[in-house]
Amino acid sequence: MSYIALYRKWRPLVFEDVVEQEHVVKTLKNSVVTGRIAHAYLFCGTRGTGKTTMAKIFSRAINCLQPKDGDPCNECDVCKGILSQNILDVVEIDAASNNSVDNVREIRDEVIYAPSQAKHKVYIIDEVHMLSTGAFNALLKTLEEPPSHVVFILATTEPHKLPATILSRCQRYDFRRISVESIMARLDNIAQAGGVSIQKEALRLIAKLSDGALRDAISILDQCMGLGTAEVSYNDVLSVVGIVNDVFIAQVVDALNSKEIHKILQLIEELVMNGKDATQFVSDLVYYYRNLLICKITDKPGEIIEASAEVIDTMKRQVSSLSQDEIMHVIKELSLLESSLKWTTHPRILLEVSLLKICKSNSSLDSDNILGRLALLEEKISSGTITVSTGNREAAAPANKPGASAEKKTASASDSSASKEKDAPVAFTGAGKTLPMWDKVLEELRKSGRMVLFTNLIGSKAIEIDQKIVGIVFENGGSFNKMLVSKAENAEVLESVLGKVLGREVRIKCLDADDARNSTKSAQPEEKDEFVEKAQEIAKRINAPLNIIDE
């Protein structure tokens, strides 16, 4: 006889053998005992939680000649016939491959005939959400008023895809994910029955990898037992499923924390040469940082994290040098990397670049992020290293006394400013003021061969609305020119040339004469509020510089 996979060999035959679905088992058993059999059931839940198994047990229970407290006896002729698939009164249909209207019409034509040997004709439709719209419509009437001898059992992992008209005609049962402890206990029983010993750490790893799906866990165990060893170890499981262990991930995290670029590249080389999957590694790394976050914010992480005491101790050591924001930032970056790896043809390169980006970060947030900049500013203020400019002099922060060193810094800063004055960007001259460099911008357009754009800008003028927006004003009768310049491709070219001439990034806004006047008025500064006045008063009192920027 050919080999039977473990998940098929150990498929439960009675309700009591089903793991952790007591809420469903209790109701179905009671319906068998009392004879209250509905015409349609809907079993929902993630993969590997027992939906199809429960449907098969229930189909035998309602047809069994000698049921035992709601369970099928599995010994009578009907139960044996259903188990061996010799009785055609229980029909299993895969809706993924039989999803057309014609397939459902065959069912509709067959249900009118009475069962040949059993009491009920049962149709188990797996992955029912894969049926087409036409197939659902064909099934609807039959499902609503089937013959008294017909029972439909629909199974799906995505109940939200079913029409409301189908959902309303079924008794719905939601199957829950199976806990790690229950999966471990079941796997241990299977391994012992097969004459194989398996380490507790290995059992826990398989249970975690299965993500609540017992069938997946049994399949992994089947692979591990195929190694032919008398004892399955933690490393055996790692080698079978192709993932790295917590020690390797901890080394990566340590290298990221200490910003050891060379070490990170070495670890990635080891990862690739060992044939590990980059996407799976990043997923494991995200989960590891999630555990680090739990260690950071809770006093008893062992109650939440599924890991050994040694691993948790390592995590506690690592989070001592990390802030909560830093951990959350890394999780965000790694999550973006995980989604990107699905589409790239060079996963190793993308992995290396992303980890180096995390490693090179100066803080938990990007330097361009305003929160990161504020945190950096607060750090400098606290250490007393920040300097502020007050007119023609530079004063050190209160933590340092002014003296010769401050004067030297001022002189050095003045020399540096003088040397860079030539390359400094053109300063903002004020809202509504004419842009002094406009002729140079037009000349740059002409030299670069942008003649269409150049000719349509002849006769226009440029005004500065604010620091980042330049208004291009067209006189009356220039609506066509305004429309052409406003096109995305032309606006992009003009903004590029403006940015090059002004030395700062700007956006353009095409205006007519009336628009220009309104923009100028709206750009005028508003009256200072009470908060601003109070801040200026405090700054004056403590003789500290204050620069208010309203963007």
XYZ file of C-alpha atoms in Angstrom:
551
model
C 0.000 0.000 0.000
C 1.265 3.472 -0.891
C 2.331 5.879 1.847
C -0.425 8.033 3.355
C 0.502 11.530 4.482
C 0.290 12.062 8.232
C -2.373 14.742 8.041
C -4.632 12.251 6.196
C -3.708 9.313 8.387
C -4.419 11.273 11.569
C -7.576 13.015 10.358
C -10.145 12.804 13.218
C -12.942 10.267 12.780
C -15.172 11.462 15.651
C -16.016 14.876 17.064
C -13.973 14.349 20.226
C -10.754 14.061 18.224
C -11.153 17.528 16.700
C -8.722 19.916 18.368
C -9.992 23.144 19.969
C -13.303 23.619 18.157
C -15.538 22.783 21.106
C -18.050 25.538 20.302
C -18.754 23.918 16.923
C -18.562 20.314 18.161
C -21.081 20.859 20.953
C -23.701 22.373 18.643
C -23.321 19.821 15.861
C -23.390 16.834 18.221
C -26.528 18.153 19.873
C -28.208 18.637 16.504
C -27.467 14.983 15.643
C -28.831 13.750 18.977
C -32.030 15.810 18.750
C -32.500 15.309 15.009
C -32.556 19.068 14.323
C -30.633 18.891 11.057
C -30.553 22.144 9.079
C -30.514 22.131 5.287
C -27.373 24.303 4.920
C -24.244 24.912 7.025
C -21.366 27.311 6.471
C -17.969 26.485 8.003
C -15.597 29.491 8.027
C -12.035 29.826 9.228
C -8.389 29.887 8.270
C -6.762 26.903 6.586
C -5.989 23.741 8.537
C -8.428 24.318 11.401
C -10.747 21.369 10.686
C -13.539 22.663 8.430
C -13.495 19.815 5.915
C -12.788 17.254 8.641
C -15.789 18.464 10.628
C -17.962 18.323 7.508
C -16.994 14.687 6.886
C -17.633 13.666 10.493
C -21.000 15.438 10.452
C -21.981 13.818 7.154
C -21.362 10.373 8.660
C -23.031 11.252 11.971
C -26.357 12.240 10.397
C -26.346 9.082 8.256
C -24.937 6.609 10.799
C -27.141 3.609 11.583
C -25.863 3.399 15.165
C -24.689 6.862 16.314
C -23.021 7.063 19.723
C -23.897 10.249 21.607
C -23.890 12.238 18.379
C -20.695 10.653 17.016
C -20.653 8.302 14.021
C -19.850 4.703 14.902
C -17.580 4.321 11.833
C -18.414 0.617 11.885
C -21.815 0.302 10.210
C -22.160 -0.238 6.486
C -23.062 3.402 5.824
C -20.098 4.814 7.772
C -17.704 2.382 6.129
C -19.148 3.144 2.713
C -18.723 6.886 3.216
C -15.171 6.447 4.529
C -14.211 4.295 1.550
C -16.137 6.612 -0.820
C -18.206 3.708 -2.093
C -21.488 5.407 -1.194
C -22.300 8.263 -3.544
C -24.793 9.923 -1.232
C -21.994 12.093 0.245
C -20.462 14.234 -2.495
C -17.360 16.397 -2.057
C -16.912 19.213 -4.568
C -13.934 21.522 -4.967
C -15.418 24.861 -5.970
C -11.998 26.141 -7.017
C -12.034 23.849 -10.055
C -15.808 23.359 -10.411
C -17.026 26.920 -10.237
C -19.123 27.321 -13.359
C -22.887 27.559 -13.755
C -22.970 24.136 -15.402
C -21.361 22.490 -12.372
C -24.014 23.930 -10.068
C -26.791 22.995 -12.499
C -25.683 19.368 -12.237
C -26.117 19.599 -8.474
C -29.527 21.218 -8.901
C -30.646 18.392 -11.207
C -29.357 15.655 -8.864
C -30.839 16.844 -5.558
C -34.361 15.833 -6.547
C -33.382 12.153 -6.365
C -33.548 10.384 -3.008
C -30.331 8.972 -1.483
C -29.576 5.380 -2.426
C -28.334 4.017 0.926
C -28.026 6.865 3.411
C -30.735 8.918 5.106
C -29.396 12.240 3.807
C -27.704 13.237 0.605
C -24.853 15.553 1.651
C -23.012 17.989 -0.596
C -19.716 19.272 0.830
C -18.598 22.265 -1.258
C -15.050 23.298 -0.349
C -13.667 26.789 -1.113
C -17.212 27.870 -1.943
C -16.144 31.508 -2.311
C -14.530 30.536 -5.643
C -17.925 30.012 -7.310
C -18.739 32.481 -10.057
C -21.609 34.952 -9.748
C -23.694 32.891 -12.116
C -22.995 29.735 -10.114
C -24.089 31.434 -6.891
C -27.311 32.532 -8.574
C -27.929 28.979 -9.790
C -27.300 27.601 -6.302
C -29.447 30.154 -4.521
C -32.908 28.691 -5.098
C -31.768 25.138 -4.408
C -30.046 26.257 -1.224
C -33.139 28.119 -0.071
C -35.667 25.305 -0.497
C -33.854 21.988 -1.021
C -35.591 18.627 -0.719
C -35.870 17.369 2.868
C -33.235 14.678 2.316
C -30.488 17.106 1.143
C -27.917 18.837 3.364
C -25.396 21.384 2.070
C -22.133 21.995 3.935
C -20.192 24.948 2.544
C -16.576 25.514 3.627
C -14.571 28.674 2.973
C -11.577 30.649 4.189
C -13.067 33.924 2.907
C -16.724 34.245 3.947
C -16.755 37.954 3.099
C -16.702 37.000 -0.589
C -20.005 35.150 -0.347
C -23.192 36.980 -1.360
C -25.443 38.022 1.499
C -28.241 35.941 -0.022
C -26.128 32.794 0.490
C -24.966 33.751 3.987
C -28.515 34.367 5.185
C -29.581 30.849 4.225
C -26.877 28.990 6.158
C -26.076 28.236 9.770
C -22.639 29.786 10.162
C -19.834 28.326 12.307
C -16.510 30.127 12.668
C -13.468 27.933 13.270
C -10.756 29.435 15.458
C -7.003 29.240 15.057
C -5.545 26.465 17.188
C -3.294 27.454 20.085
C 0.397 26.595 20.213
C -0.011 24.368 23.264
C -2.777 22.281 21.667
C -0.784 21.854 18.459
C 2.267 20.774 20.472
C 0.249 18.163 22.344
C -1.209 16.750 19.135
C 2.173 16.618 17.394
C 3.744 14.882 20.379
C 1.091 12.141 20.250
C 1.621 11.638 16.511
C 5.421 11.504 16.881
C 5.241 8.988 19.738
C 2.882 6.788 17.735
C 5.429 6.849 14.922
C 8.242 5.829 17.256
C 9.998 9.189 17.010
C 11.066 11.451 19.878
C 10.886 15.196 19.309
C 12.364 17.972 21.447
C 9.993 20.406 23.122
C 11.728 23.378 21.454
C 11.220 21.703 18.087
C 7.528 21.120 18.827
C 7.089 24.761 19.797
C 8.847 25.967 16.646
C 6.615 23.834 14.404
C 3.524 25.072 16.235
C 4.605 28.697 15.804
C 5.366 28.228 12.118
C 1.952 26.706 11.450
C 0.219 29.933 12.541
C -2.732 28.148 14.127
C -3.213 25.597 11.322
C -2.896 22.036 12.634
C -2.698 20.537 9.145
C 0.334 22.690 8.338
C 1.981 21.628 11.595
C 1.426 17.935 10.869
C 2.855 18.382 7.358
C 6.042 19.939 8.800
C 6.286 17.096 11.315
C 5.895 14.629 8.452
C 8.900 16.213 6.713
C 10.971 16.134 9.884
C 10.182 12.474 10.536
C 11.268 11.799 6.974
C 14.838 12.590 8.033
C 14.972 9.106 9.537
C 16.402 10.135 12.899
C 15.216 8.701 16.200
C 14.971 12.202 17.685
C 13.901 15.373 15.902
C 15.815 18.403 17.179
C 15.266 22.135 16.922
C 17.955 22.418 14.236
C 16.315 19.616 12.243
C 13.148 21.666 11.996
C 15.133 24.746 10.939
C 16.871 22.815 8.170
C 13.606 21.333 6.899
C 11.625 24.565 6.688
C 14.570 26.682 5.487
C 14.578 29.385 8.151
C 17.293 30.733 10.421
C 17.408 30.282 14.166
C 17.006 32.914 16.861
C 20.760 32.999 17.464
C 21.413 34.121 13.874
C 18.664 36.756 14.036
C 20.058 37.998 17.350
C 23.466 38.409 15.679
C 21.870 40.497 12.922
C 20.101 42.683 15.479
C 23.346 43.177 17.442
C 25.138 44.182 14.231
C 22.381 46.681 13.416
C 22.490 48.145 16.926
C 26.270 48.549 16.850
C 26.185 49.703 13.196
C 28.730 47.082 12.092
C 28.295 47.253 8.320
C 30.934 44.628 7.576
C 29.324 42.190 10.033
C 25.902 42.708 8.438
C 27.261 41.945 4.967
C 28.956 38.806 6.299
C 25.711 37.596 7.872
C 23.772 38.187 4.657
C 26.441 36.233 2.768
C 26.008 33.362 5.222
C 22.229 33.566 4.860
C 22.365 33.363 1.062
C 25.026 30.642 0.884
C 22.983 28.452 3.240
C 20.078 28.665 0.806
C 17.726 30.523 3.141
C 14.826 32.513 1.735
C 15.291 36.287 2.056
C 11.572 37.008 2.340
C 11.144 34.454 5.113
C 14.183 35.869 6.897
C 12.787 39.419 6.812
C 9.444 38.123 8.073
C 11.231 36.418 10.975
C 13.220 39.592 11.627
C 10.016 41.656 11.795
C 8.595 39.197 14.298
C 11.814 39.337 16.319
C 11.617 43.148 16.528
C 7.988 42.799 17.541
C 9.193 40.671 20.450
C 11.834 43.305 21.239
C 9.094 45.910 21.417
C 7.133 43.737 23.841
C 10.257 43.351 25.976
C 10.629 47.132 25.975
C 7.095 48.003 27.030
C 6.188 45.146 29.391
C 7.683 43.826 32.619
C 6.720 40.200 31.928
C 7.369 39.529 28.228
C 7.520 35.764 28.825
C 3.733 35.729 29.228
C 3.286 37.061 25.683
C 6.340 35.956 23.710
C 6.595 32.351 22.534
C 10.328 31.918 23.115
C 12.765 30.209 25.469
C 14.070 31.943 28.586
C 17.536 32.289 27.008
C 16.138 34.069 23.957
C 14.058 36.418 26.113
C 17.145 37.272 28.190
C 19.000 38.114 24.977
C 16.135 40.359 23.874
C 16.125 42.180 27.208
C 19.845 42.848 26.795
C 19.338 44.190 23.279
C 16.458 46.540 24.116
C 18.477 48.201 26.881
C 20.244 50.247 24.190
C 17.157 50.846 22.040
C 14.285 53.258 22.420
C 10.693 52.375 21.671
C 10.689 54.737 18.680
C 13.806 53.096 17.272
C 12.239 49.640 17.397
C 9.022 50.866 15.776
C 11.034 52.605 13.062
C 12.914 49.393 12.227
C 9.646 47.407 12.116
C 8.238 49.932 9.660
C 11.315 49.765 7.421
C 11.413 45.969 7.481
C 7.693 45.733 6.697
C 8.219 47.884 3.612
C 11.162 45.674 2.662
C 9.076 42.507 3.077
C 6.427 43.743 0.638
C 9.091 44.904 -1.845
C 10.910 41.560 -1.854
C 7.879 39.894 -3.429
C 8.425 41.785 -6.676
C 12.178 42.212 -6.960
C 14.474 40.013 -9.053
C 17.445 40.841 -6.806
C 16.319 40.097 -3.233
C 19.856 39.969 -1.840
C 20.733 43.464 -3.061
C 17.487 44.922 -1.750
C 18.043 43.214 1.601
C 21.594 44.551 1.884
C 20.593 48.109 0.964
C 17.665 48.152 3.390
C 19.700 46.830 6.325
C 22.504 49.296 5.590
C 19.928 52.091 5.504
C 18.710 51.053 8.955
C 22.290 50.732 10.158
C 23.275 54.200 8.888
C 20.290 55.926 10.470
C 21.487 58.511 12.965
C 18.441 58.029 15.164
C 15.225 56.107 15.363
C 13.735 58.341 12.708
C 15.024 59.569 9.364
C 17.000 62.789 9.543
C 14.444 64.343 7.203
C 11.667 63.553 9.627
C 10.698 66.551 11.767
C 10.469 64.421 14.921
C 13.985 63.127 14.375
C 15.297 66.641 13.870
C 13.575 67.846 17.031
C 15.005 64.941 19.017
C 18.463 65.780 17.703
C 17.966 69.440 18.617
C 16.860 68.552 22.151
C 19.920 66.368 22.569
C 22.245 69.192 21.518
C 20.518 71.687 23.794
C 20.810 69.293 26.735
C 24.520 68.743 26.112
C 25.149 72.470 25.712
C 26.816 72.108 22.305
C 24.310 74.101 20.273
C 25.194 77.632 19.135
C 22.780 80.348 18.047
C 23.352 83.335 15.827
C 22.438 86.796 17.184
C 23.123 89.440 14.583
C 26.907 89.852 14.102
C 27.870 87.715 17.064
C 27.455 84.065 17.996
C 26.564 83.036 21.539
C 27.087 79.601 23.008
C 24.303 77.769 24.811
C 23.977 78.584 28.529
C 25.864 75.435 29.472
C 29.132 76.949 28.153
C 30.562 80.225 29.383
C 31.404 82.758 26.623
C 35.127 83.203 26.180
C 38.021 82.835 23.810
C 36.670 79.567 22.429
C 33.348 81.205 21.558
C 35.145 84.061 19.812
C 37.198 81.583 17.819
C 34.021 79.764 16.782
C 32.502 83.078 15.713
C 35.519 83.965 13.605
C 35.598 80.506 12.109
C 31.878 80.652 11.315
C 32.330 84.103 9.702
C 35.172 82.833 7.528
C 33.140 79.810 6.536
C 30.138 81.978 5.676
C 32.308 84.240 3.543
C 33.759 81.304 1.655
C 30.292 79.918 0.933
C 28.627 83.228 0.117
C 29.189 82.710 -3.589
C 27.317 79.376 -3.558
C 24.493 80.476 -1.248
C 20.945 80.238 -2.659
C 19.134 83.398 -3.696
C 17.333 84.701 -0.627
C 13.588 85.214 -0.508
C 12.985 88.907 -1.183
C 9.426 89.064 0.138
C 5.875 88.188 -0.857
C 4.782 89.899 -4.098
C 8.281 91.089 -5.014
C 9.435 90.603 -8.586
C 11.940 87.782 -9.018
C 15.252 89.438 -9.945
C 16.619 86.363 -11.709
C 13.728 85.888 -14.164
C 15.700 87.037 -17.226
C 18.404 84.532 -16.379
C 15.789 81.772 -16.129
C 14.448 82.639 -19.594
C 17.978 82.645 -20.987
C 18.614 79.183 -19.506
C 15.453 77.908 -21.193
C 16.565 79.325 -24.534
C 20.056 77.862 -24.259
C 18.707 74.438 -23.361
C 16.521 74.375 -26.498
C 13.165 74.710 -24.720
C 11.979 77.159 -27.376
C 8.245 76.435 -27.057
C 8.358 77.105 -23.336
C 10.645 80.101 -23.847
C 8.385 81.794 -26.425
C 5.275 81.306 -24.325
C 6.986 82.938 -21.332
C 8.035 86.077 -23.258
C 6.219 89.043 -21.762
C 5.499 87.267 -18.481
C 7.014 88.098 -15.137
C 7.780 86.142 -11.979
C 6.880 87.096 -8.449
C 7.741 85.399 -5.171
C 4.580 84.321 -3.361
C 6.517 82.715 -0.531
C 9.816 80.919 0.095
C 8.776 77.861 -1.927
C 6.289 79.128 -4.525
C 7.037 81.383 -7.500
C 4.115 82.882 -9.361
C 4.344 83.210 -13.169
C 2.148 86.188 -14.086
C 0.649 86.434 -17.578
C -0.832 89.719 -18.704
C -4.343 89.988 -20.114
C -4.688 87.987 -23.298
C -2.128 85.416 -22.222
C -4.588 82.664 -21.262
C -3.284 80.320 -23.983
C 0.293 80.831 -22.816
C -0.801 80.230 -19.217
C -2.549 76.980 -20.165
C 0.476 75.671 -22.067
C 2.979 76.493 -19.321
C 0.667 74.908 -16.710
C 0.954 71.494 -18.364
C 2.711 69.033 -16.084
C 5.669 68.336 -18.357
C 6.319 72.084 -18.978
C 5.845 73.030 -15.328
C 8.350 70.353 -14.325
C 10.993 71.729 -16.709
C 10.438 75.308 -15.548
C 10.639 74.320 -11.863
C 13.888 72.490 -12.549
C 15.487 75.533 -14.191
C 14.167 77.870 -11.474
C 15.593 75.614 -8.774
C 18.964 75.561 -10.539
C 19.121 79.361 -10.848
C 17.782 80.150 -7.363
C 19.683 77.392 -5.582
C 16.570 76.141 -3.784
C 13.642 73.922 -4.634
C 10.555 75.851 -5.735
C 7.148 75.194 -7.273
C 5.446 77.389 -9.832
C 1.929 78.726 -9.907
C 0.586 80.215 -13.170
C -1.460 83.362 -12.567
C -3.166 86.154 -14.450
C -2.988 89.749 -13.235
C -5.961 89.454 -10.837
C -4.694 86.177 -9.403
C -1.313 87.786 -8.760
C -2.840 90.596 -6.738
C -4.935 88.177 -4.663
C -1.940 85.910 -4.040
C 0.129 88.864 -2.899
C -2.556 89.970 -0.474
C -3.015 86.488 0.973
C 0.740 86.168 1.433
C 0.960 89.253 3.642
C 1.873 88.403 7.239
C -0.963 88.317 9.726
C -0.958 90.145 13.004
C 1.054 88.444 15.715
C -1.015 86.526 18.169
C -0.707 86.586 21.936
C 1.461 83.461 22.029
C 4.063 84.954 19.649
C 4.203 88.205 21.590
C 4.634 86.307 24.856
C 7.456 84.216 23.356
C 9.240 87.354 22.154
C 8.884 88.954 25.578
C 10.425 85.924 27.296
C 13.275 85.772 24.783
C 14.036 89.449 25.332
C 13.954 89.045 29.099
C 16.521 86.219 29.117
C 18.563 87.819 26.327
C 18.105 84.820 24.018
C 17.673 84.914 20.227
C 14.241 83.997 18.828
C 13.542 83.198 15.202
C 9.898 82.463 14.339
C 9.264 80.772 11.008
C 5.677 80.418 9.821
C 5.396 77.854 7.011
